[in-house]
Amino acid sequence: MPELPEVETVVRGLRGPLLERTFLDVEVRWARSVVTGAEALRRGLPGRRVEAIDRRGKYLVFRLDDPRTLLIHLKMSGNLLVEPDHAPRDPYMHTVFQLDNGHQLRLRDPRKFGRVYLTTAPDTVLGRLGPEPLADDFSVADFLALCRGRRGVLKALLLNQEFLAGLGNIYASEACFLAGLDPRRPISGLRDEEVARLYHAIRRTLGHGIVHKGSSLDSVYRGGEFQNHFQVYGRESEACFTCGANIERVMLGGRSTCFCPRCQR
Ligand SMILES: [Zn+2]
């Protein structure tokens, strides 16, 4: 599942081919993917120009020359490709946006969980998200304030998008390792110094992910190579690169979590 660094990589890759382009048409083959209605998208998008492309959490945010905003969430297996009209399509390209330059923006999504919104009120979708962990004005003090009074297990809380936006299983697991914190600990039991360590670990891990253009896993290849830098994610029973102990795997909040029992306390 693409997380903040993967989505950021997609956003950066789309700016060149899409900024200032105008949508001519939209083809929707899997209507359920358009939360705000496939017909409304088909009617509302043609003629609109892309003025900015940003990211909020794991959402791609397309600002248009119109009060409406186009939002796309890639969910489990989505990817966005810009290809010439005549380039062959595979059966997984469920939503295809025709551009004004002989190219198409193609949402390729084998598992069909990706979601598209065209809305005048993007905050009804984005407003529930927690802070952006990489924002310049997101400080250690902000993170401390966010953690205080919260309940639950550290790793599960990091996956909660309403707590903090953008982390998924990979970067939450890797951040816990970098912070030297056992992902099973209750958040309420962390000392201030440990919360500060976690803050820096989250920002460093996400930053590394972006530098490496995200992780390429499963069949969704994005050209990233952060998977070659994983310390714990997907490394069950392998030796910790730092201490040599066997990496362990537990289930937390229904998600598989790998950690080093010696480095993470
Ligand atoms: Zn270790």
PDB file of C-alpha atoms and ligand atoms in Angstrom:
ATOM      1  CA  MET A   1       0.000   0.000   0.000  1.00  0.00           C
ATOM      2  CA  PRO A   2       1.465   3.349  -0.976  1.00  0.00           C
ATOM      3  CA  GLU A   3       2.258   5.508   2.056  1.00  0.00           C
ATOM      4  CA  LEU A   4       3.351   9.134   2.355  1.00  0.00           C
ATOM      5  CA  PRO A   5       6.732   8.752   0.547  1.00  0.00           C
ATOM      6  CA  GLU A   6       5.229   6.711  -2.296  1.00  0.00           C
ATOM      7  CA  VAL A   7       2.343   9.167  -2.766  1.00  0.00           C
ATOM      8  CA  GLU A   8       4.745  12.113  -2.584  1.00  0.00           C
ATOM      9  CA  THR A   9       6.835  10.441  -5.298  1.00  0.00           C
ATOM     10  CA  VAL A  10       3.751  10.001  -7.495  1.00  0.00           C
ATOM     11  CA  VAL A  11       2.765  13.661  -6.940  1.00  0.00           C
ATOM     12  CA  ARG A  12       6.221  14.926  -7.905  1.00  0.00           C
ATOM     13  CA  GLY A  13       6.201  12.725 -11.007  1.00  0.00           C
ATOM     14  CA  LEU A  14       2.803  14.016 -12.150  1.00  0.00           C
ATOM     15  CA  ARG A  15       3.520  17.740 -11.890  1.00  0.00           C
ATOM     16  CA  GLY A  16       5.600  17.883 -15.082  1.00  0.00           C
ATOM     17  CA  PRO A  17       3.126  16.067 -17.344  1.00  0.00           C
ATOM     18  CA  LEU A  18      -0.102  17.398 -15.791  1.00  0.00           C
ATOM     19  CA  LEU A  19       0.267  21.024 -14.641  1.00  0.00           C
ATOM     20  CA  GLU A  20      -1.607  23.411 -16.939  1.00  0.00           C
ATOM     21  CA  ARG A  21      -3.147  20.490 -18.828  1.00  0.00           C
ATOM     22  CA  THR A  22      -6.917  20.439 -19.379  1.00  0.00           C
ATOM     23  CA  PHE A  23      -9.115  17.374 -18.957  1.00  0.00           C
ATOM     24  CA  LEU A  24     -11.191  16.629 -22.065  1.00  0.00           C
ATOM     25  CA  ASP A  25     -13.022  13.516 -20.947  1.00  0.00           C
ATOM     26  CA  VAL A  26     -13.158  10.807 -18.272  1.00  0.00           C
ATOM     27  CA  GLU A  27     -13.850   7.129 -18.734  1.00  0.00           C
ATOM     28  CA  VAL A  28     -14.986   5.265 -15.623  1.00  0.00           C
ATOM     29  CA  ARG A  29     -15.142   1.484 -15.835  1.00  0.00           C
ATOM     30  CA  TRP A  30     -15.503   0.785 -12.121  1.00  0.00           C
ATOM     31  CA  ALA A  31     -18.153   3.231 -10.930  1.00  0.00           C
ATOM     32  CA  ARG A  32     -17.752   2.409  -7.232  1.00  0.00           C
ATOM     33  CA  SER A  33     -14.287   3.945  -7.262  1.00  0.00           C
ATOM     34  CA  VAL A  34     -15.788   7.425  -7.741  1.00  0.00           C
ATOM     35  CA  VAL A  35     -17.169   8.281  -4.300  1.00  0.00           C
ATOM     36  CA  THR A  36     -18.796  11.512  -5.484  1.00  0.00           C
ATOM     37  CA  GLY A  37     -20.473   9.780  -8.427  1.00  0.00           C
ATOM     38  CA  ALA A  38     -19.138   8.616 -11.783  1.00  0.00           C
ATOM     39  CA  GLU A  39     -21.699  10.610 -13.747  1.00  0.00           C
ATOM     40  CA  ALA A  40     -20.901  13.812 -11.843  1.00  0.00           C
ATOM     41  CA  LEU A  41     -17.201  13.241 -12.611  1.00  0.00           C
ATOM     42  CA  ARG A  42     -17.908  12.666 -16.321  1.00  0.00           C
ATOM     43  CA  ARG A  43     -19.970  15.830 -16.464  1.00  0.00           C
ATOM     44  CA  GLY A  44     -17.901  18.011 -14.165  1.00  0.00           C
ATOM     45  CA  LEU A  45     -14.288  17.425 -15.113  1.00  0.00           C
ATOM     46  CA  PRO A  46     -14.105  18.069 -18.888  1.00  0.00           C
ATOM     47  CA  GLY A  47     -12.812  21.576 -19.581  1.00  0.00           C
ATOM     48  CA  ARG A  48     -11.090  21.924 -16.208  1.00  0.00           C
ATOM     49  CA  ARG A  49      -7.386  22.782 -16.066  1.00  0.00           C
ATOM     50  CA  VAL A  50      -4.931  21.450 -13.452  1.00  0.00           C
ATOM     51  CA  GLU A  51      -3.423  24.385 -11.544  1.00  0.00           C
ATOM     52  CA  ALA A  52      -1.578  22.581  -8.745  1.00  0.00           C
ATOM     53  CA  ILE A  53      -0.929  19.049  -7.532  1.00  0.00           C
ATOM     54  CA  ASP A  54      -0.276  18.506  -3.835  1.00  0.00           C
ATOM     55  CA  ARG A  55      -0.418  15.749  -1.263  1.00  0.00           C
ATOM     56  CA  ARG A  56      -2.318  15.591   2.013  1.00  0.00           C
ATOM     57  CA  GLY A  57      -1.627  12.397   3.965  1.00  0.00           C
ATOM     58  CA  LYS A  58      -1.985   9.639   1.379  1.00  0.00           C
ATOM     59  CA  TYR A  59      -4.340  11.672  -0.843  1.00  0.00           C
ATOM     60  CA  LEU A  60      -3.352  13.301  -4.112  1.00  0.00           C
ATOM     61  CA  VAL A  61      -4.942  16.743  -4.347  1.00  0.00           C
ATOM     62  CA  PHE A  62      -5.486  18.272  -7.801  1.00  0.00           C
ATOM     63  CA  ARG A  63      -6.429  21.957  -7.643  1.00  0.00           C
ATOM     64  CA  LEU A  64      -8.454  23.004 -10.674  1.00  0.00           C
ATOM     65  CA  ASP A  65      -9.424  26.320 -12.314  1.00  0.00           C
ATOM     66  CA  ASP A  66     -12.789  25.807 -10.659  1.00  0.00           C
ATOM     67  CA  PRO A  67     -14.107  25.691  -7.082  1.00  0.00           C
ATOM     68  CA  ARG A  68     -13.927  21.901  -7.240  1.00  0.00           C
ATOM     69  CA  THR A  69     -10.963  19.777  -6.233  1.00  0.00           C
ATOM     70  CA  LEU A  70     -10.091  16.353  -7.608  1.00  0.00           C
ATOM     71  CA  LEU A  71      -8.880  13.945  -4.901  1.00  0.00           C
ATOM     72  CA  ILE A  72      -7.428  10.501  -5.515  1.00  0.00           C
ATOM     73  CA  HIS A  73      -6.497   7.902  -2.879  1.00  0.00           C
ATOM     74  CA  LEU A  74      -4.468   4.980  -4.242  1.00  0.00           C
ATOM     75  CA  LYS A  75      -5.367   2.634  -1.348  1.00  0.00           C
ATOM     76  CA  MET A  76      -3.935  -0.908  -1.680  1.00  0.00           C
ATOM     77  CA  SER A  77      -2.720  -1.192  -5.226  1.00  0.00           C
ATOM     78  CA  GLY A  78      -3.416   2.002  -7.163  1.00  0.00           C
ATOM     79  CA  ASN A  79      -0.932   3.831  -9.347  1.00  0.00           C
ATOM     80  CA  LEU A  80      -1.235   6.799 -11.686  1.00  0.00           C
ATOM     81  CA  LEU A  81       0.406   6.760 -15.077  1.00  0.00           C
ATOM     82  CA  VAL A  82       0.540   9.363 -17.832  1.00  0.00           C
ATOM     83  CA  GLU A  83       0.718   7.628 -21.192  1.00  0.00           C
ATOM     84  CA  PRO A  84       0.010   8.468 -24.830  1.00  0.00           C
ATOM     85  CA  ASP A  85      -3.577   7.820 -25.970  1.00  0.00           C
ATOM     86  CA  HIS A  86      -2.443   5.041 -28.273  1.00  0.00           C
ATOM     87  CA  ALA A  87      -0.303   3.198 -25.702  1.00  0.00           C
ATOM     88  CA  PRO A  88      -1.809  -0.201 -24.933  1.00  0.00           C
ATOM     89  CA  ARG A  89      -4.018  -0.387 -21.864  1.00  0.00           C
ATOM     90  CA  ASP A  90      -4.193  -3.327 -19.530  1.00  0.00           C
ATOM     91  CA  PRO A  91      -7.441  -4.534 -17.879  1.00  0.00           C
ATOM     92  CA  TYR A  92      -6.642  -2.774 -14.596  1.00  0.00           C
ATOM     93  CA  MET A  93      -6.902   0.793 -15.876  1.00  0.00           C
ATOM     94  CA  HIS A  94     -10.371   1.413 -14.498  1.00  0.00           C
ATOM     95  CA  THR A  95     -10.429   5.200 -14.682  1.00  0.00           C
ATOM     96  CA  VAL A  96      -8.868   7.051 -17.621  1.00  0.00           C
ATOM     97  CA  PHE A  97      -8.669  10.839 -17.812  1.00  0.00           C
ATOM     98  CA  GLN A  98      -8.204  12.209 -21.331  1.00  0.00           C
ATOM     99  CA  LEU A  99      -5.848  15.197 -21.488  1.00  0.00           C
ATOM    100  CA  ASP A 100      -5.614  17.908 -24.140  1.00  0.00           C
ATOM    101  CA  ASN A 101      -2.185  16.873 -25.417  1.00  0.00           C
ATOM    102  CA  GLY A 102      -2.717  13.355 -26.752  1.00  0.00           C
ATOM    103  CA  HIS A 103      -1.985  11.775 -23.389  1.00  0.00           C
ATOM    104  CA  GLN A 104      -4.097  10.140 -20.717  1.00  0.00           C
ATOM    105  CA  LEU A 105      -3.853  10.004 -16.944  1.00  0.00           C
ATOM    106  CA  ARG A 106      -4.595   6.376 -16.137  1.00  0.00           C
ATOM    107  CA  LEU A 107      -5.561   5.084 -12.707  1.00  0.00           C
ATOM    108  CA  ARG A 108      -4.287   1.524 -12.697  1.00  0.00           C
ATOM    109  CA  ASP A 109      -5.697  -0.401  -9.772  1.00  0.00           C
ATOM    110  CA  PRO A 110      -5.780  -4.221  -9.847  1.00  0.00           C
ATOM    111  CA  ARG A 111      -7.553  -4.520  -6.492  1.00  0.00           C
ATOM    112  CA  LYS A 112     -10.056  -1.687  -7.173  1.00  0.00           C
ATOM    113  CA  PHE A 113      -9.813  -0.090  -3.712  1.00  0.00           C
ATOM    114  CA  GLY A 114      -8.570   3.247  -5.074  1.00  0.00           C
ATOM    115  CA  ARG A 115     -10.981   6.152  -4.641  1.00  0.00           C
ATOM    116  CA  VAL A 116     -11.693   9.318  -6.660  1.00  0.00           C
ATOM    117  CA  TYR A 117     -13.577  12.423  -5.477  1.00  0.00           C
ATOM    118  CA  LEU A 118     -14.571  15.601  -7.298  1.00  0.00           C
ATOM    119  CA  THR A 119     -15.783  17.998  -4.643  1.00  0.00           C
ATOM    120  CA  THR A 120     -16.182  21.653  -3.750  1.00  0.00           C
ATOM    121  CA  ALA A 121     -15.571  20.713  -0.115  1.00  0.00           C
ATOM    122  CA  PRO A 122     -12.298  18.757   0.042  1.00  0.00           C
ATOM    123  CA  ASP A 123     -12.189  19.312   3.802  1.00  0.00           C
ATOM    124  CA  THR A 124     -15.060  16.888   4.252  1.00  0.00           C
ATOM    125  CA  VAL A 125     -12.524  14.247   3.169  1.00  0.00           C
ATOM    126  CA  LEU A 126      -9.188  15.778   4.206  1.00  0.00           C
ATOM    127  CA  GLY A 127     -10.340  17.623   7.327  1.00  0.00           C
ATOM    128  CA  ARG A 128     -10.366  14.482   9.427  1.00  0.00           C
ATOM    129  CA  LEU A 129      -6.677  13.836   8.856  1.00  0.00           C
ATOM    130  CA  GLY A 130      -4.112  14.441  11.564  1.00  0.00           C
ATOM    131  CA  PRO A 131      -1.123  16.773  11.047  1.00  0.00           C
ATOM    132  CA  GLU A 132       1.408  16.361   8.243  1.00  0.00           C
ATOM    133  CA  PRO A 133       4.478  14.844   9.931  1.00  0.00           C
ATOM    134  CA  LEU A 134       6.912  16.570   7.549  1.00  0.00           C
ATOM    135  CA  ALA A 135       5.341  20.034   7.699  1.00  0.00           C
ATOM    136  CA  ASP A 136       7.869  22.763   8.567  1.00  0.00           C
ATOM    137  CA  ASP A 137       5.659  24.021  11.351  1.00  0.00           C
ATOM    138  CA  PHE A 138       5.044  20.594  12.924  1.00  0.00           C
ATOM    139  CA  SER A 139       7.321  20.684  15.991  1.00  0.00           C
ATOM    140  CA  VAL A 140       8.396  18.250  18.701  1.00  0.00           C
ATOM    141  CA  ALA A 141       6.138  20.201  21.053  1.00  0.00           C
ATOM    142  CA  ASP A 142       3.203  19.676  18.686  1.00  0.00           C
ATOM    143  CA  PHE A 143       3.886  15.948  18.609  1.00  0.00           C
ATOM    144  CA  LEU A 144       4.157  15.786  22.402  1.00  0.00           C
ATOM    145  CA  ALA A 145       0.828  17.572  22.706  1.00  0.00           C
ATOM    146  CA  LEU A 146      -0.682  15.155  20.182  1.00  0.00           C
ATOM    147  CA  CYS A 147       0.488  12.103  22.158  1.00  0.00           C
ATOM    148  CA  ARG A 148      -0.528  13.310  25.598  1.00  0.00           C
ATOM    149  CA  GLY A 149      -3.894  12.042  26.708  1.00  0.00           C
ATOM    150  CA  ARG A 150      -3.950   9.442  23.919  1.00  0.00           C
ATOM    151  CA  ARG A 151      -4.534   5.783  24.632  1.00  0.00           C
ATOM    152  CA  GLY A 152      -3.567   2.716  22.708  1.00  0.00           C
ATOM    153  CA  VAL A 153      -0.551   0.883  21.464  1.00  0.00           C
ATOM    154  CA  LEU A 154       2.229   2.902  19.824  1.00  0.00           C
ATOM    155  CA  LYS A 155       2.280   1.171  16.434  1.00  0.00           C
ATOM    156  CA  ALA A 156      -1.515   1.085  16.097  1.00  0.00           C
ATOM    157  CA  LEU A 157      -1.735   4.797  16.857  1.00  0.00           C
ATOM    158  CA  LEU A 158       0.865   5.610  14.193  1.00  0.00           C
ATOM    159  CA  LEU A 159      -1.353   3.886  11.614  1.00  0.00           C
ATOM    160  CA  ASN A 160      -4.355   6.004  12.607  1.00  0.00           C
ATOM    161  CA  GLN A 161      -4.633   8.699   9.912  1.00  0.00           C
ATOM    162  CA  GLU A 162      -6.677  10.936  12.220  1.00  0.00           C
ATOM    163  CA  PHE A 163      -3.769  10.941  14.685  1.00  0.00           C
ATOM    164  CA  LEU A 164      -0.990  11.588  12.174  1.00  0.00           C
ATOM    165  CA  ALA A 165      -1.394  11.580   8.385  1.00  0.00           C
ATOM    166  CA  GLY A 166       0.564   9.477   5.936  1.00  0.00           C
ATOM    167  CA  LEU A 167       2.136   6.558   7.793  1.00  0.00           C
ATOM    168  CA  GLY A 168       1.312   2.943   6.980  1.00  0.00           C
ATOM    169  CA  ASN A 169       2.777  -0.354   8.032  1.00  0.00           C
ATOM    170  CA  ILE A 170       6.208   0.141   6.469  1.00  0.00           C
ATOM    171  CA  TYR A 171       7.095   3.583   7.771  1.00  0.00           C
ATOM    172  CA  ALA A 172       5.435   3.086  11.178  1.00  0.00           C
ATOM    173  CA  SER A 173       7.466  -0.115  11.685  1.00  0.00           C
ATOM    174  CA  GLU A 174      10.699   1.480  10.506  1.00  0.00           C
ATOM    175  CA  ALA A 175      10.168   4.609  12.618  1.00  0.00           C
ATOM    176  CA  CYS A 176       9.654   2.511  15.767  1.00  0.00           C
ATOM    177  CA  PHE A 177      12.930   0.721  15.024  1.00  0.00           C
ATOM    178  CA  LEU A 178      14.829   3.953  14.428  1.00  0.00           C
ATOM    179  CA  ALA A 179      13.422   5.363  17.672  1.00  0.00           C
ATOM    180  CA  GLY A 180      14.420   2.181  19.551  1.00  0.00           C
ATOM    181  CA  LEU A 181      10.861   1.769  20.810  1.00  0.00           C
ATOM    182  CA  ASP A 182       8.921  -1.467  21.178  1.00  0.00           C
ATOM    183  CA  PRO A 183       5.850  -1.020  18.918  1.00  0.00           C
ATOM    184  CA  ARG A 184       3.662  -2.805  21.512  1.00  0.00           C
ATOM    185  CA  ARG A 185       4.135  -0.141  24.197  1.00  0.00           C
ATOM    186  CA  PRO A 186       1.173   1.930  25.296  1.00  0.00           C
ATOM    187  CA  ILE A 187       1.583   5.513  24.105  1.00  0.00           C
ATOM    188  CA  SER A 188       0.667   6.796  27.558  1.00  0.00           C
ATOM    189  CA  GLY A 189       3.766   5.083  29.003  1.00  0.00           C
ATOM    190  CA  LEU A 190       6.274   6.924  26.791  1.00  0.00           C
ATOM    191  CA  ARG A 191       8.519   9.481  28.478  1.00  0.00           C
ATOM    192  CA  ASP A 192       8.843  12.918  26.852  1.00  0.00           C
ATOM    193  CA  GLU A 193      12.343  12.053  25.715  1.00  0.00           C
ATOM    194  CA  GLU A 194      11.021   8.899  24.001  1.00  0.00           C
ATOM    195  CA  VAL A 195       8.244  10.809  22.268  1.00  0.00           C
ATOM    196  CA  ALA A 196      10.845  13.279  20.995  1.00  0.00           C
ATOM    197  CA  ARG A 197      12.959  10.379  19.693  1.00  0.00           C
ATOM    198  CA  LEU A 198       9.900   9.012  17.928  1.00  0.00           C
ATOM    199  CA  TYR A 199       9.158  12.412  16.355  1.00  0.00           C
ATOM    200  CA  HIS A 200      12.645  12.626  14.876  1.00  0.00           C
ATOM    201  CA  ALA A 201      12.554   8.964  13.801  1.00  0.00           C
ATOM    202  CA  ILE A 202       9.248   9.458  11.949  1.00  0.00           C
ATOM    203  CA  ARG A 203      10.562  12.507  10.093  1.00  0.00           C
ATOM    204  CA  ARG A 204      13.887  10.851   9.235  1.00  0.00           C
ATOM    205  CA  THR A 205      12.240   7.632   8.066  1.00  0.00           C
ATOM    206  CA  LEU A 206       9.749   9.460   5.835  1.00  0.00           C
ATOM    207  CA  GLY A 207      12.513  11.714   4.540  1.00  0.00           C
ATOM    208  CA  HIS A 208      14.660   8.690   3.634  1.00  0.00           C
ATOM    209  CA  GLY A 209      11.661   7.106   1.958  1.00  0.00           C
ATOM    210  CA  ILE A 210      11.156  10.166  -0.234  1.00  0.00           C
ATOM    211  CA  VAL A 211      14.851  10.421  -1.105  1.00  0.00           C
ATOM    212  CA  HIS A 212      14.695   6.800  -2.304  1.00  0.00           C
ATOM    213  CA  LYS A 213      11.435   7.520  -4.178  1.00  0.00           C
ATOM    214  CA  GLY A 214       9.460   5.223  -1.889  1.00  0.00           C
ATOM    215  CA  SER A 215       9.369   1.453  -1.753  1.00  0.00           C
ATOM    216  CA  SER A 216       8.612  -0.846  -4.670  1.00  0.00           C
ATOM    217  CA  LEU A 217       6.686  -3.833  -3.403  1.00  0.00           C
ATOM    218  CA  ASP A 218       4.342  -6.438  -4.858  1.00  0.00           C
ATOM    219  CA  SER A 219       3.355  -5.799  -8.450  1.00  0.00           C
ATOM    220  CA  VAL A 220       3.069  -2.042  -8.077  1.00  0.00           C
ATOM    221  CA  TYR A 221       6.449  -0.838  -9.212  1.00  0.00           C
ATOM    222  CA  ARG A 222       7.119   2.859  -8.837  1.00  0.00           C
ATOM    223  CA  GLY A 223      10.837   2.845  -9.369  1.00  0.00           C
ATOM    224  CA  GLY A 224      11.567   3.425  -5.695  1.00  0.00           C
ATOM    225  CA  GLU A 225      14.191   1.469  -3.807  1.00  0.00           C
ATOM    226  CA  PHE A 226      13.598   2.157  -0.131  1.00  0.00           C
ATOM    227  CA  GLN A 227      12.750  -1.558   0.229  1.00  0.00           C
ATOM    228  CA  ASN A 228      16.518  -2.135   0.083  1.00  0.00           C
ATOM    229  CA  HIS A 229      16.880  -0.091   3.276  1.00  0.00           C
ATOM    230  CA  PHE A 230      14.282  -1.777   5.483  1.00  0.00           C
ATOM    231  CA  GLN A 231      15.628  -2.582   8.950  1.00  0.00           C
ATOM    232  CA  VAL A 232      12.630  -4.553  10.212  1.00  0.00           C
ATOM    233  CA  TYR A 233       9.664  -4.432   7.810  1.00  0.00           C
ATOM    234  CA  GLY A 234       9.151  -7.854   6.195  1.00  0.00           C
ATOM    235  CA  ARG A 235      12.292  -9.233   7.884  1.00  0.00           C
ATOM    236  CA  GLU A 236      10.752 -11.757  10.293  1.00  0.00           C
ATOM    237  CA  SER A 237      13.319 -14.319  11.564  1.00  0.00           C
ATOM    238  CA  GLU A 238      16.174 -12.523   9.824  1.00  0.00           C
ATOM    239  CA  ALA A 239      19.076 -11.074  11.819  1.00  0.00           C
ATOM    240  CA  CYS A 240      18.883  -7.467  12.986  1.00  0.00           C
ATOM    241  CA  PHE A 241      21.509  -5.430  11.091  1.00  0.00           C
ATOM    242  CA  THR A 242      22.361  -3.598  14.312  1.00  0.00           C
ATOM    243  CA  CYS A 243      22.559  -6.316  16.989  1.00  0.00           C
ATOM    244  CA  GLY A 244      22.145  -9.675  15.243  1.00  0.00           C
ATOM    245  CA  ALA A 245      19.035 -10.716  17.193  1.00  0.00           C
ATOM    246  CA  ASN A 246      16.229 -12.373  15.249  1.00  0.00           C
ATOM    247  CA  ILE A 247      13.565  -9.949  14.062  1.00  0.00           C
ATOM    248  CA  GLU A 248      10.201 -10.922  15.541  1.00  0.00           C
ATOM    249  CA  ARG A 249       6.707 -10.510  14.137  1.00  0.00           C
ATOM    250  CA  VAL A 250       3.523  -9.827  16.101  1.00  0.00           C
ATOM    251  CA  MET A 251      -0.010  -8.798  15.148  1.00  0.00           C
ATOM    252  CA  LEU A 252      -0.984  -5.312  16.349  1.00  0.00           C
ATOM    253  CA  GLY A 253      -4.387  -3.903  15.498  1.00  0.00           C
ATOM    254  CA  GLY A 254      -4.819  -6.597  12.854  1.00  0.00           C
ATOM    255  CA  ARG A 255      -1.559  -5.680  11.120  1.00  0.00           C
ATOM    256  CA  SER A 256       1.632  -7.667  11.048  1.00  0.00           C
ATOM    257  CA  THR A 257       4.463  -5.820  12.781  1.00  0.00           C
ATOM    258  CA  CYS A 258       8.161  -6.689  12.707  1.00  0.00           C
ATOM    259  CA  PHE A 259      10.586  -5.432  15.343  1.00  0.00           C
ATOM    260  CA  CYS A 260      13.920  -6.210  16.988  1.00  0.00           C
ATOM    261  CA  PRO A 261      13.346  -7.475  20.544  1.00  0.00           C
ATOM    262  CA  ARG A 262      16.812  -6.274  21.590  1.00  0.00           C
ATOM    263  CA  CYS A 263      17.079  -2.831  19.935  1.00  0.00           C
ATOM    264  CA  GLN A 264      13.484  -1.814  20.621  1.00  0.00           C
ATOM    265  CA  ARG A 265      12.503  -1.393  24.252  1.00  0.00           C
TER     266      ARG A 265
HETATM  267 ZN    ZN B   1      18.558  -5.266  16.966  1.00  0.00          ZN
END
